Coordinates of C-alpha atoms in Angstrom, one line a residue:
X1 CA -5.1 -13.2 1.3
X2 CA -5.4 -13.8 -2.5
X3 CA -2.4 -15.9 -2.6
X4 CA -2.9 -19.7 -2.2
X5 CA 1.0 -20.9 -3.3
X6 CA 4.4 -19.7 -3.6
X7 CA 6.5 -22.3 -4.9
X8 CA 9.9 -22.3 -5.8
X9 CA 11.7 -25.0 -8.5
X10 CA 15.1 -25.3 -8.6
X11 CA 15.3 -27.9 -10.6
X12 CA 13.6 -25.7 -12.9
X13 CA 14.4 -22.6 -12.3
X14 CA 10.8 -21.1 -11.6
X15 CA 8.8 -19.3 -9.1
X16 CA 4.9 -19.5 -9.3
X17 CA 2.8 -17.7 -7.6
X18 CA -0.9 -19.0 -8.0
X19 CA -3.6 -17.0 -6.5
X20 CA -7.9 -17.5 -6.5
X21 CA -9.2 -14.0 -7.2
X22 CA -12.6 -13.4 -6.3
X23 CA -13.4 -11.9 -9.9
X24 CA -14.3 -12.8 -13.1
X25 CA -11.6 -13.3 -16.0
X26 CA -12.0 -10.4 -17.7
X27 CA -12.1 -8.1 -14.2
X28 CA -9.1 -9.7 -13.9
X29 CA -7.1 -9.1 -17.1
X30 CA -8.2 -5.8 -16.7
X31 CA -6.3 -5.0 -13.7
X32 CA -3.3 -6.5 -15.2
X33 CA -3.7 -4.3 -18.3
X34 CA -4.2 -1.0 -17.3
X35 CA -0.9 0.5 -15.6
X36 CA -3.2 3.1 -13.1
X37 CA -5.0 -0.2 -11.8
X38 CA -2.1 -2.2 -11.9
X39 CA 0.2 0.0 -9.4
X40 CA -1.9 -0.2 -6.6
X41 CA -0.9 -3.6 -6.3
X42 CA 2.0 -4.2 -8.4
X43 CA 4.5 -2.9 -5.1
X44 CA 3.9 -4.0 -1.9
X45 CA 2.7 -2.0 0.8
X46 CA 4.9 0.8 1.7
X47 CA 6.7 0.4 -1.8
X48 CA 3.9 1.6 -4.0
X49 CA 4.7 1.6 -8.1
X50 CA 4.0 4.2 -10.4
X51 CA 3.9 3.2 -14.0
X52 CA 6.4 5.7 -16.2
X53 CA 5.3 4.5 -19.2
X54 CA 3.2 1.6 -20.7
X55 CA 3.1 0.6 -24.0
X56 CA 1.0 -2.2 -23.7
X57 CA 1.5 -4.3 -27.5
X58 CA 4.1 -7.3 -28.1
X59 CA 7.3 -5.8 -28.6
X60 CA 6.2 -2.8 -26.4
X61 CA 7.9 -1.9 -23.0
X62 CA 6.5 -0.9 -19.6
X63 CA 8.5 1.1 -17.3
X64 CA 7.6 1.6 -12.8
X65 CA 9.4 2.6 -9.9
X66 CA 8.6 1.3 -6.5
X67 CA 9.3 4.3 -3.7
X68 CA 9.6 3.2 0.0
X69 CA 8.9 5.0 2.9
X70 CA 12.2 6.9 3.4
X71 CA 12.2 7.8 -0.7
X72 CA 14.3 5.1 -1.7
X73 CA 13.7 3.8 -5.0
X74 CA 13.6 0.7 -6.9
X75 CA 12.8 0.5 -10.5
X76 CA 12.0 -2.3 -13.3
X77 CA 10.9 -2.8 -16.8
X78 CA 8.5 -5.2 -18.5
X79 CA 9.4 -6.1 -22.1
X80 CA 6.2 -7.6 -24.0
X81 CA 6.8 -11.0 -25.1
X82 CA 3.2 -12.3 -25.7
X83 CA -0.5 -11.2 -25.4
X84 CA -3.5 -13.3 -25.5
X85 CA -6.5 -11.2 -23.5
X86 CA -7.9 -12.4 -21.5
X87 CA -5.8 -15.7 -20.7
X88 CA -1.7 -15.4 -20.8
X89 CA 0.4 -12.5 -21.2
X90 CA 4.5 -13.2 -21.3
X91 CA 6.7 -10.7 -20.5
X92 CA 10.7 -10.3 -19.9
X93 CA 11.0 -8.5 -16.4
X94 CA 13.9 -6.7 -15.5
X95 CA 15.4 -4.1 -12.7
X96 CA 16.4 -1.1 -14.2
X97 CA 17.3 2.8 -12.8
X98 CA 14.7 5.7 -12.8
X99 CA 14.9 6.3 -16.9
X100 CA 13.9 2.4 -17.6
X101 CA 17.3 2.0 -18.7
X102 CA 18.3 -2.2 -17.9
X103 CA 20.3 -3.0 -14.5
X104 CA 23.1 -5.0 -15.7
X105 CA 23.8 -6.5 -12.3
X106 CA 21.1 -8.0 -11.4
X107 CA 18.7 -10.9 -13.4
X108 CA 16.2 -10.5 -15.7
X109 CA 13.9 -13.1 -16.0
X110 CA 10.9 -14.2 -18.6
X111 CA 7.7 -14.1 -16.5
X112 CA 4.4 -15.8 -17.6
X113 CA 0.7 -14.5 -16.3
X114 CA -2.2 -16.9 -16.4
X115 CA -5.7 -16.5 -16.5
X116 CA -8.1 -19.1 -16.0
X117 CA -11.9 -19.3 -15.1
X118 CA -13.1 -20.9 -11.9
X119 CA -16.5 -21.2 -10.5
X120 CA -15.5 -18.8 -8.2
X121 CA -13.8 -16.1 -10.0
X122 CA -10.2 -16.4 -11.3
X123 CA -7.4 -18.4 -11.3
X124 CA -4.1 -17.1 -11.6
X125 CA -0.6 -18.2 -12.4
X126 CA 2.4 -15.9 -12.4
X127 CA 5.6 -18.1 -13.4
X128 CA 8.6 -16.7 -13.5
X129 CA 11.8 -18.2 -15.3
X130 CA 15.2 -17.7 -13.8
X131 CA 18.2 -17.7 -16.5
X132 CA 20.3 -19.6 -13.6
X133 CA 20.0 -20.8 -9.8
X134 CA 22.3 -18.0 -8.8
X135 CA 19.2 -15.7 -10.1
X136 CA 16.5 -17.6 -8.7
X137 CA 18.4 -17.6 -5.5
X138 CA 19.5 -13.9 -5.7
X139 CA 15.3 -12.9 -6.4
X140 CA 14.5 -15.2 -2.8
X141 CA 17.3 -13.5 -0.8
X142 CA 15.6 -9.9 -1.9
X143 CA 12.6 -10.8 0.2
X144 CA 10.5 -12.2 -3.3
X145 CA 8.4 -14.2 -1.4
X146 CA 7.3 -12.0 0.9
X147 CA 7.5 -9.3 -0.9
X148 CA 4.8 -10.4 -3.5
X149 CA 2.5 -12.0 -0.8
X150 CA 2.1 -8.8 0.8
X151 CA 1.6 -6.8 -2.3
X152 CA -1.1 -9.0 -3.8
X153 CA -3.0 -8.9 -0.7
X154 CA -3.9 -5.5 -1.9
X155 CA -5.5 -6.8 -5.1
X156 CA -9.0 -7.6 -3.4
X157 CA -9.2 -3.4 -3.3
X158 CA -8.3 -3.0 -6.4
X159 CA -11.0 -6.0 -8.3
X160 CA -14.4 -4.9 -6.2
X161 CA -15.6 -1.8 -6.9
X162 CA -14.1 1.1 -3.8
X163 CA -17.6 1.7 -1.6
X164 CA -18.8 -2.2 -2.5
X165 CA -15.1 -2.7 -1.0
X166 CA -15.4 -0.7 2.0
X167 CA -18.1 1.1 2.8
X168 CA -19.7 1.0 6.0
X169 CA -17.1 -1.1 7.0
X170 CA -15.8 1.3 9.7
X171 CA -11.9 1.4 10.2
X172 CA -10.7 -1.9 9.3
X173 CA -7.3 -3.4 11.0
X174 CA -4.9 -5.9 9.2
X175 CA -2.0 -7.6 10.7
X176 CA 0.0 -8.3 7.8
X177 CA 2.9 -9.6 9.1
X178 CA 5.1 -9.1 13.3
X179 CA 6.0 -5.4 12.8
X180 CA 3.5 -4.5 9.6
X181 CA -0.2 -3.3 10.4
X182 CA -2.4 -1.9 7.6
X183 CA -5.5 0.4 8.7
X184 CA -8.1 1.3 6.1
X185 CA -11.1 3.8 6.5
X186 CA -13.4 4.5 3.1
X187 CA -14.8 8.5 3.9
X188 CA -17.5 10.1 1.9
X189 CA -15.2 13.1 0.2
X190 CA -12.8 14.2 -2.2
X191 CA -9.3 13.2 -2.3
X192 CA -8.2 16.7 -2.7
X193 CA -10.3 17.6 0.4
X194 CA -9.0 14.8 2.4
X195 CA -5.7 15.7 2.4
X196 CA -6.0 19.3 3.2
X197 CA -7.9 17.7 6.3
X198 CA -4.3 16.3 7.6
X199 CA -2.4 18.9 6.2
X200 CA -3.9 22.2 7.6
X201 CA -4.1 22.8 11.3
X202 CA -7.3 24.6 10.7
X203 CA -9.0 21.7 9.3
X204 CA -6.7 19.1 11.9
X205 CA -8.8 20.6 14.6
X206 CA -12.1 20.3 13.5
X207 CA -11.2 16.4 13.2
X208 CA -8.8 14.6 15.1
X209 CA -9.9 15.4 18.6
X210 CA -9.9 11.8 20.2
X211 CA -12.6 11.0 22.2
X212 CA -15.2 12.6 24.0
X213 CA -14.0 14.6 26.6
X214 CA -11.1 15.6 24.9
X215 CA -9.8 18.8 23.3
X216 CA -7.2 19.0 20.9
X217 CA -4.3 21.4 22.6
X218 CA -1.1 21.6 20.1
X219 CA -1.8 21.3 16.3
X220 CA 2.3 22.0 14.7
X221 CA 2.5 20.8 11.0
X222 CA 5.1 19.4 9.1
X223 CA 4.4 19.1 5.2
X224 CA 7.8 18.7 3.8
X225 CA 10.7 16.1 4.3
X226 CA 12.7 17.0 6.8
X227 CA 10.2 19.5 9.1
X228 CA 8.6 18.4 12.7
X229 CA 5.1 17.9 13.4
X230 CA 3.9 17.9 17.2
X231 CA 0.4 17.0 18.3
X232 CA -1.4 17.3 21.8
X233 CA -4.6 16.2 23.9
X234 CA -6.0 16.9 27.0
X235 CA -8.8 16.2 29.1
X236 CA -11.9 18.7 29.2
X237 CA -13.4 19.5 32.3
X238 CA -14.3 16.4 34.7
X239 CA -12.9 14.3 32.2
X240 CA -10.5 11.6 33.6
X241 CA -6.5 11.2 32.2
X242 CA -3.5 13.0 31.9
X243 CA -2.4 15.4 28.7
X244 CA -0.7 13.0 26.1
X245 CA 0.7 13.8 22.6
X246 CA 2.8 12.9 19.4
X247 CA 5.7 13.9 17.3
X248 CA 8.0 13.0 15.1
X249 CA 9.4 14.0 11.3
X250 CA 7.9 14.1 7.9
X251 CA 10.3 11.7 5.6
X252 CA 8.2 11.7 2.3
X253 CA 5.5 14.4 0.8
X254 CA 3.9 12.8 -2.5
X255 CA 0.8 15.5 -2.7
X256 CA -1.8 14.7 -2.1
X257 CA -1.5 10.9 -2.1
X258 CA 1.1 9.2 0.2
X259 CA 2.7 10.8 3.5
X260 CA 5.2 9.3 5.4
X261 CA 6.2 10.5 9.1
X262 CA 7.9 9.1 12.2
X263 CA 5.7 9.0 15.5
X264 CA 6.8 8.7 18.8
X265 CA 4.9 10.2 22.1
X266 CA 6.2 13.3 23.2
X267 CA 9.6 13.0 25.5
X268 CA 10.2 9.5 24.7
X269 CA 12.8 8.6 22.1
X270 CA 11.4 5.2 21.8
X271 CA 9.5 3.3 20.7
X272 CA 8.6 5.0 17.2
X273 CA 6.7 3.9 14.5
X274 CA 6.9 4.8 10.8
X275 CA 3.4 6.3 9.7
X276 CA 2.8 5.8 6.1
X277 CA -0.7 7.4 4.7
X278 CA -2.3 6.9 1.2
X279 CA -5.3 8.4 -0.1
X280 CA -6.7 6.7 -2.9
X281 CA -10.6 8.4 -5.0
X282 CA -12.4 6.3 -6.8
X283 CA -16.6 7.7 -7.6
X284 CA -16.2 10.4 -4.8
X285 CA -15.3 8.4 -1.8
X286 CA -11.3 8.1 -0.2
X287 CA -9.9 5.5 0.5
X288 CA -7.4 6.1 3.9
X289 CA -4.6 3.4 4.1
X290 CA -2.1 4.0 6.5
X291 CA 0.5 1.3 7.1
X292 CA 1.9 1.4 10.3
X293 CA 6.1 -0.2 10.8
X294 CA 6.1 -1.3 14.3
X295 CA 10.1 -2.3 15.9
X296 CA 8.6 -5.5 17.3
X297 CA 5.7 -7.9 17.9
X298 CA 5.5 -6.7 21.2
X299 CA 5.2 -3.2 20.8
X300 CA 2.9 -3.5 18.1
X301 CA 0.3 -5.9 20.3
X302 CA 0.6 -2.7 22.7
X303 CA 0.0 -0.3 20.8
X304 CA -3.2 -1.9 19.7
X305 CA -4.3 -2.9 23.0
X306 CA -4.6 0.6 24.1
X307 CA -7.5 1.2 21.5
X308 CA -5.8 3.0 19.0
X309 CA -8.5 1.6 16.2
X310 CA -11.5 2.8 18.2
X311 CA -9.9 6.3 18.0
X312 CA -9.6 6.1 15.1
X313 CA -12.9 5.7 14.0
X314 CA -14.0 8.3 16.3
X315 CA -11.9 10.6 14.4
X316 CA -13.0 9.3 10.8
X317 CA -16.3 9.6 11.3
X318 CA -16.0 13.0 12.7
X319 CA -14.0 14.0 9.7
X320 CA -16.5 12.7 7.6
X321 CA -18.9 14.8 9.7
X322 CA -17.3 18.0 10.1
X323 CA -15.1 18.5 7.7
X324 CA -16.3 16.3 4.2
X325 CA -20.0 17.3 4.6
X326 CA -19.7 20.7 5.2

């Protein structure tokens, strides 16, 4: 994790956040300056931010919306106050509705960013400024905090270059928080090309077969909110185990980046999971993220104990196998 401090002052009225990013300065200004870079961070995971519009002078404004697994939506504006590249920018950060248009209800606050060069990369300071304690208070009771630690863990992705980042990494499992897990596989292919691959039962099949010994039985799509999905295994031959399979609903389409289903094994109504994939292209590799929303600690260390990541990569590299390559 990026973040070394979150510190709160309310004497002062300020929240810093101070991170040591493995970059140089200008990497990092970078990131912080250009809105298609910046929303792969900017929202944390499973609230990802698209930029609206970005006007990126003094006096200039900067509009996003964050959008969370179920399609709700939460959106904000920057207002540019200051900009010295590469060290400080100054903004005025506010919520606002879909159109950018200012949320009187809740605080705006004037937010400083920080640049400075360390042996190691970059250091960074994001203050913000709080207009009373009732705001700084109101901000930390929204989940603030959290919220930000969890959505600058993302940045590392974001600074190194994609295959430097994760290639020939394999499937890679993060436990960011009790109930949060965050799986990332890089595959050799085309976004495009990697969706189709979990969107068309044609392509599902040639792919996501489990281990060996196993042949993919049921194969029932759902590729718009609101439809059922329904997938099944069984064992081949001498092959030992007992017929198994998922299910559940798709809650959000955003083609063909971000998916988000419910999944549950068939005939049980619990526990389920929330399922949330993003595909991500950078020089002709993908970049598979899915976050996975576990009810508990406990079901979440099950889950995983079973072996769900080494499945995984079976099924990844046979994608990248039978379906990118061909």
């Amino acid at each position: 994790m990026p973040v070394t401090e979150i510190l709160t002052d309310r004497e002062n009225l300020t929240m810093t956040v101070i991170a040591d990013l493995a970059a140089p300065i200008e990497r990092v200004w970078s990131v912080y300056s250009d809105p298609v870079q910046l929303e792969r961070f900017w929202g944390p995971p499973g609230w990802p931010a698209t930029f609206t519009s970005w006007d990126h002078q003094v006096g200039g404004r900067a509009t996003y919306t964050m959008r969370g697994p179920r399609g709700e939506a939460s959106s904000g504006y920057w207002e540019f106050l200051a900009i010295e590249q590469p060290h400080r920018f100054e903004v005025l950060d506010g919520f606002s509705d879909e159109h950018g248009t200012p949320n009187a209800d809740l605080p705006a606050m004037r937010m400083e960013f920080t640049f400075t060069s360390t042996p190691e990369g970059t250091r960074m300071h994001n203050t913000s400024y709080f207009p009373s304690l009732e705001a700084l208070e109101q901000i930390v009771e929204m989940g603030a905090i959290e919220g930000t630690r969890l959505a600058m863990s993302q940045i590392d992705a974001v600074l190194q270059d994609l295959r430097e980042y994760a290639q020939g990494k394999g499937t890679r499992v993060e436990l960011l928080d009790d109930t949060h897990v965050r799986i990332t596989r890089l595959v050799d292919g085309p976004r495009e090309l990697v969706w189709r691959a979990h969107t068309e039962p044609e392509l599902i099949r040639k792919w996501m077969l489990g281990p060996d010994g196993w042949e993919m039985t049921e194969c029932v799509v759902g590729n718009a909110p609101g439809e059922s999905y329904r997938n099944s295994w069984a064992p081949v031959g001498d092959t030992e185990g007992e017929p198994f399979g998922f299910e559940g609903e798709t809650l959000l389409v955003e083609a063909p980046r971000r998916s988000v289903t419910t999944e549950r094994m068939q005939g049980m109504p619990a526990p389920e999971t929330l399922n949330d994939l993003n595909l991500y292209e950078e020089d002709g590799a993908t970049l598979i993220t899915v976050l996975i929303e576990y009810p508990d600690k406990d079901t979440r260390d099950m889950i995983l104990g079973t072996g769900m990541a080494d499945g995984m990569e079976e099924s990844f590299a046979r994608l990248e196998r039978e379906v990118l390559a061909g």
